[in-house]
Coordinates of C-alpha atoms and ligand atoms in Angstrom, one line a residue:
M1 CA -0.3 -0.3 -0.1
K2 CA 1.0 3.5 -1.0
Y3 CA 0.1 6.6 1.2
T4 CA 0.9 10.5 -0.6
V5 CA 1.0 13.0 1.2
L6 CA 0.9 16.5 0.4
T7 CA 1.3 19.0 3.3
I8 CA 3.7 22.3 3.6
F9 CA 5.0 20.2 6.4
P10 CA 6.7 17.3 4.9
E11 CA 8.5 17.2 7.9
I12 CA 5.9 16.7 10.8
T13 CA 4.5 12.9 8.6
D14 CA 8.2 12.6 7.1
A15 CA 8.9 11.0 10.6
Y16 CA 6.0 8.7 11.2
F17 CA 7.8 6.5 8.4
S18 CA 10.9 6.6 9.9
A19 CA 10.5 5.2 13.8
S20 CA 9.0 2.0 15.0
I21 CA 6.4 -0.6 13.8
M22 CA 5.8 1.8 10.7
A23 CA 9.4 1.6 9.3
R24 CA 9.6 -1.8 9.8
A25 CA 6.7 -2.3 6.9
V26 CA 8.4 0.2 5.1
K27 CA 11.7 -1.5 5.0
A28 CA 10.0 -5.2 4.9
G29 CA 7.7 -3.7 1.7
F30 CA 4.7 -3.1 3.7
V31 CA 4.5 0.1 3.0
E32 CA 5.4 3.0 0.5
Y33 CA 5.6 6.7 1.4
R34 CA 5.6 9.7 -0.6
S35 CA 5.7 13.1 0.7
I36 CA 5.2 16.0 -1.7
N37 CA 5.7 19.2 -1.1
I38 CA 2.9 22.0 -1.8
R39 CA 5.6 24.6 -1.6
D40 CA 7.5 23.2 -3.8
F41 CA 4.7 24.5 -6.7
A42 CA 4.6 28.0 -5.2
F43 CA 5.3 30.8 -8.1
D44 CA 6.7 33.5 -6.2
K45 CA 9.9 34.4 -4.5
H46 CA 8.5 33.6 -0.9
K47 CA 6.6 30.2 -2.2
K48 CA 3.3 32.1 -0.6
T49 CA 0.4 28.8 -0.4
D50 CA -2.2 30.8 1.2
D51 CA -4.1 34.3 0.7
A52 CA -7.1 36.3 2.2
P53 CA -10.5 34.5 1.0
Y54 CA -13.3 36.1 -0.8
G55 CA -16.5 37.8 0.7
G56 CA -13.9 38.6 3.6
G57 CA -13.8 36.2 6.3
A58 CA -11.5 35.8 9.6
G59 CA -7.5 33.9 8.4
M60 CA -6.7 32.9 4.8
L61 CA -7.2 29.7 2.7
M62 CA -5.0 27.8 0.6
L63 CA -4.6 29.1 -3.0
P64 CA -5.6 26.6 -5.8
E65 CA -2.8 26.3 -8.1
P66 CA 0.4 25.3 -5.9
L67 CA -2.2 22.6 -4.7
G68 CA -3.3 21.3 -7.8
L69 CA 0.3 21.8 -9.2
A70 CA 1.1 19.5 -6.0
L71 CA -1.5 17.2 -6.8
E72 CA -0.4 16.8 -10.8
A73 CA 3.0 16.0 -9.8
A74 CA 1.4 13.1 -7.4
G75 CA -0.1 12.3 -11.1
V76 CA -3.7 12.5 -10.4
S77 CA -6.0 14.0 -13.2
K78 CA -8.5 15.8 -12.8
K79 CA -11.9 13.9 -12.3
T80 CA -14.0 16.9 -13.6
C81 CA -14.2 18.6 -16.4
P82 CA -13.3 22.9 -15.2
E83 CA -15.8 23.1 -18.4
T84 CA -18.9 21.3 -18.1
M85 CA -17.9 20.6 -14.5
R86 CA -19.6 17.0 -15.4
Q87 CA -17.3 13.7 -14.4
S88 CA -14.0 13.3 -15.9
P89 CA -13.3 10.5 -18.8
V90 CA -9.7 10.1 -18.6
R91 CA -10.0 10.2 -14.9
K92 CA -11.1 7.0 -12.7
V93 CA -8.2 5.2 -11.3
P94 CA -9.1 2.3 -9.3
G95 CA -7.8 1.1 -6.5
K96 CA -6.4 5.2 -6.5
K97 CA -8.1 7.6 -3.4
V98 CA -7.4 11.1 -2.9
I99 CA -8.8 12.1 0.0
Y100 CA -8.6 15.9 1.7
L101 CA -9.0 15.6 5.7
S102 CA -11.7 18.2 6.5
P103 CA -13.8 18.4 10.2
S104 CA -16.6 18.3 7.2
G105 CA -16.4 15.1 5.8
R106 CA -17.4 11.3 6.8
P107 CA -16.8 10.8 9.6
F108 CA -13.9 8.1 10.2
T109 CA -14.6 4.5 12.0
Q110 CA -12.9 1.9 12.3
K111 CA -15.3 0.5 9.3
T112 CA -13.9 3.7 7.3
A113 CA -10.3 2.5 8.2
E114 CA -11.0 -1.2 7.3
E115 CA -12.1 0.0 4.0
L116 CA -9.6 2.3 2.9
V117 CA -6.9 -0.3 3.2
Q118 CA -8.8 -1.9 0.6
N119 CA -7.2 1.1 -1.7
E120 CA -3.7 1.1 -3.8
E121 CA -2.8 3.9 -3.2
L122 CA -4.1 6.9 -0.8
I123 CA -3.3 10.3 -1.1
L124 CA -4.3 12.5 1.3
I125 CA -4.6 16.8 1.3
C126 CA -3.5 18.1 4.3
G127 CA -5.0 21.4 5.1
R128 CA -3.9 24.6 6.7
Y129 CA -5.2 27.3 8.5
E130 CA -8.9 28.3 7.3
G131 CA -8.8 25.1 5.0
I132 CA -8.7 24.7 1.1
D133 CA -9.7 25.8 -1.9
Q134 CA -13.5 24.5 -2.7
R135 CA -12.3 24.1 -6.0
I136 CA -9.3 21.9 -5.9
I137 CA -11.7 19.9 -4.0
D138 CA -14.4 19.9 -7.1
L139 CA -11.6 18.6 -9.7
Y140 CA -9.2 16.6 -7.7
V141 CA -10.9 15.4 -4.3
D142 CA -12.5 11.8 -4.4
E143 CA -13.4 12.0 -0.3
E144 CA -13.4 14.2 2.2
V145 CA -13.4 12.4 5.1
S146 CA -13.2 14.1 9.3
I147 CA -11.1 12.3 12.2
G148 CA -14.0 13.8 14.3
D149 CA -16.6 16.6 15.6
Y150 CA -13.2 19.5 17.0
V151 CA -11.8 21.6 14.9
L152 CA -7.7 20.7 14.8
S153 CA -5.1 23.8 13.2
S154 CA -3.6 21.3 11.0
G155 CA -4.6 17.9 8.5
E156 CA -0.5 16.3 9.2
A157 CA -2.3 14.8 12.6
A158 CA -5.3 13.5 10.9
A159 CA -3.8 12.0 8.1
L160 CA -1.2 10.3 10.3
V161 CA -4.1 9.3 12.1
L162 CA -5.8 7.8 9.3
I163 CA -1.9 6.4 8.7
D164 CA -2.3 4.6 11.1
S165 CA -5.6 3.1 12.0
T166 CA -5.2 1.7 7.8
Y167 CA -1.7 0.3 7.9
R168 CA -1.8 -2.1 11.1
L169 CA -5.0 -3.4 9.3
L170 CA -2.7 -4.6 6.2
D171 CA -1.7 -8.5 6.1
R172 CA 1.5 -9.6 7.9
V173 CA 2.4 -5.7 10.2
I174 CA 0.9 -7.3 13.3
S175 CA -0.3 -10.8 13.6
A176 CA -3.8 -11.2 12.6
E177 CA -4.3 -12.5 16.0
S178 CA -4.2 -8.9 17.8
L179 CA -6.7 -7.8 15.2
R180 CA -9.1 -10.3 15.8
E181 CA -9.3 -9.5 19.8
E182 CA -9.0 -5.6 19.7
S183 CA -11.8 -2.8 20.1
F184 CA -14.5 -2.6 17.6
A185 CA -13.0 -6.2 15.9
G186 CA -16.7 -8.5 16.3
G187 CA -18.5 -5.1 17.5
L188 CA -16.8 -4.3 21.0
L189 CA -14.1 -3.3 23.3
E190 CA -11.7 -4.8 24.5
Y191 CA -11.2 -6.9 27.7
P192 CA -9.6 -5.6 30.6
Q193 CA -5.6 -5.7 30.1
Y194 CA -2.8 -6.9 33.1
T195 CA 0.9 -7.7 32.6
R196 CA 3.4 -8.5 35.4
P197 CA 3.4 -8.2 38.5
E198 CA 0.2 -10.3 39.8
V199 CA 0.1 -7.6 42.5
Y200 CA 0.3 -4.1 41.8
D201 CA -0.7 -0.9 45.0
T202 CA -2.7 -4.0 46.3
I203 CA -4.3 -4.9 44.0
K204 CA -4.4 -8.7 41.9
V205 CA -4.4 -9.8 38.3
P206 CA -8.0 -11.6 38.2
E207 CA -7.4 -15.2 39.1
V208 CA -9.5 -16.8 35.6
L209 CA -6.0 -14.8 34.0
L210 CA -3.3 -17.4 35.9
S211 CA -4.8 -20.6 35.7
G212 CA -3.5 -21.5 32.7
H213 CA -7.6 -22.6 31.8
H214 CA -7.8 -21.2 28.1
E215 CA -11.8 -22.6 27.5
N216 CA -13.0 -20.4 30.9
I217 CA -9.3 -17.2 29.8
R218 CA -11.8 -16.9 26.9
R219 CA -14.9 -17.3 28.4
W220 CA -14.0 -14.8 30.8
R221 CA -12.1 -12.3 28.3
L222 CA -15.4 -12.5 26.2
Q223 CA -18.2 -11.6 29.2
K224 CA -15.1 -9.2 30.1
R225 CA -15.5 -7.3 26.8
L226 CA -19.7 -7.5 26.8
E227 CA -19.4 -5.5 30.2
K228 CA -17.0 -3.1 28.8
T229 CA -19.3 -2.7 26.0
F230 CA -22.1 -2.5 28.1
A231 CA -21.4 -0.3 30.4
L232 CA -19.4 2.1 27.8
R233 CA -20.9 1.8 24.5
Q234 CA -23.7 -0.1 24.2
E235 CA -25.2 1.7 21.2
L236 CA -21.6 -0.2 19.4
I237 CA -23.9 -3.6 20.4
R238 CA -27.4 -2.5 19.3
R239 CA -25.1 -2.3 15.8
G240 CA -23.6 -5.4 16.2
E241 CA -27.4 -7.0 16.4
E242 CA -28.7 -5.5 14.3
A243 CA -25.6 -6.1 11.9
G244 CA -25.8 -10.1 12.6
L245 CA -23.2 -9.5 13.9
F246 CA -22.2 -12.0 17.5
D247 CA -23.0 -15.4 18.2
T248 CA -25.2 -18.1 20.0
E249 CA -22.6 -17.9 22.8
T250 CA -22.5 -14.1 23.0
I251 CA -25.9 -13.9 21.9
K252 CA -27.0 -15.8 25.1
M253 CA -24.8 -13.3 27.7
I254 CA -26.4 -10.5 25.9
E255 CA -29.0 -11.1 27.3
E256 CA -28.4 -12.4 30.5
M257 CA -26.5 -8.9 30.5
R258 CA -29.6 -7.1 30.1
K259 CA -31.9 -9.2 32.0
N260 CA -29.3 -9.3 35.5
H261 CA -29.2 -4.6 34.1
E262 CA -32.9 -4.6 34.3
R263 CA -33.4 -6.5 38.4
D264 CA -30.3 -4.1 39.6
Q265 CA -32.5 -1.4 38.3
G266 CA -36.3 -2.3 39.8
N267 CA -34.2 -2.6 42.6
Ligands
LIG301 N1 -12.3 26.7 8.4 C1 -12.1 25.1 8.8 C2 -13.4 24.8 8.5 O1 -14.2 25.8 9.4 O2 -14.1 23.7 9.0 C3 -11.7 24.2 9.5 C4 -9.4 24.4 9.0 S1 -9.0 23.9 10.0 C5 -8.0 25.2 11.2 C6 -7.0 23.6 9.0 C7 -7.2 22.2 8.6 O3 -7.2 20.7 10.1 C8 -8.1 21.6 7.6 O4 -7.8 21.9 6.5 C9 -8.2 20.3 7.8 O5 -7.3 19.7 6.7 C10 -6.9 19.9 8.9 N2 -8.6 19.6 10.1 C11 -9.3 20.1 11.4 N3 -9.8 19.6 12.1 C12 -10.4 18.3 11.2 C13 -10.9 17.3 11.1 N4 -11.9 17.2 12.3 N5 -10.6 16.1 11.0 C14 -9.8 16.5 9.6 N6 -9.1 17.4 9.6 C15 -9.2 17.7 9.7

C-alpha cells in the first residue's frame, strides 16, 4: 500500500514513517510513502501558499494553483472537466483515492479504516489555515474525511490518524490474532488486560488469568468485553445485533446481562 501526503510541512509526516512498526513495514516493503511539499509548487519568490478568502472573513485559505500542481505531480488527474463540471472520462484510477482531511468530511471509524486499506494508494491532502479552495475539492478530491467533531489546526495530525489506523490492518504488519481481539473487532470493546507483577498497589490480577485454563480465560474475556461495551458504549451492542455480528454464545450472554441490568434497575 502506498501513502502520498501533500503538505506544507513534510517533516511532520516524514518522521512518522521512520520509527517503530511503521519503519519496519516500510523496510519490509509492505508500505510505500512519499511526501510532496506543496510549497515547491508555489510561484512567487516567497513561496506563498495561502491568501485571503474572497468575500472577506477571518484567516487565510490555501491557494489552489500550488495544490493543483502538487496533485498533478502526484499523478492525479482532474475527476471533473472544469468547463462542464461533469465527471471526467479520463479520471477513474482504480485503487487510487484522493482524500482531503476536513472537519466537513465523512466521520472516520474502524469500518472506514477497513474500507480504505483496500486501496493501492491513498493521496492525502493536509489543509492548513482556514482550509483549501473549494475548486480543488470539486476538481480532484474523491472523498473528504473527518477524524472527529472538533477542529484541528492542521491536516497532518488527521492524516497520521488515518495512516496509523489503516496500515496496521495490512497483512503481516501486526499479528492477525491481535487484530481479532482488539476494540471494535466483532463489534465490541477490548477486555481488560494485565501484565507483571501479579499484585500491583494491592490490586491482584484476576485469578482466572493465572489459571492456565484456556476455555475459562476465553469465556471470561468475552464476558468482560460485553460488560465493558454495555457500560460504556451500548450503541455498539445495538449496532452489532442489527448487523448480525454476534454468535449464539454472545447473544445468550447479552440477554443475561440485560436481564441482570433490568433487575438491578428495578431494585
Ligand atoms: N475552516 C475550517 C472549518 O471550519 O471547517 C477548519 C480549518 S482547520 C483550522 C485546518 C485544517 O485542519 C483543515 O483544512 C483540515 O485539513 C484539518 N482538520 C481540522 N479538523 C479536522 C478534522 N476534524 N478532521 C480532519 N481534518 C481536520
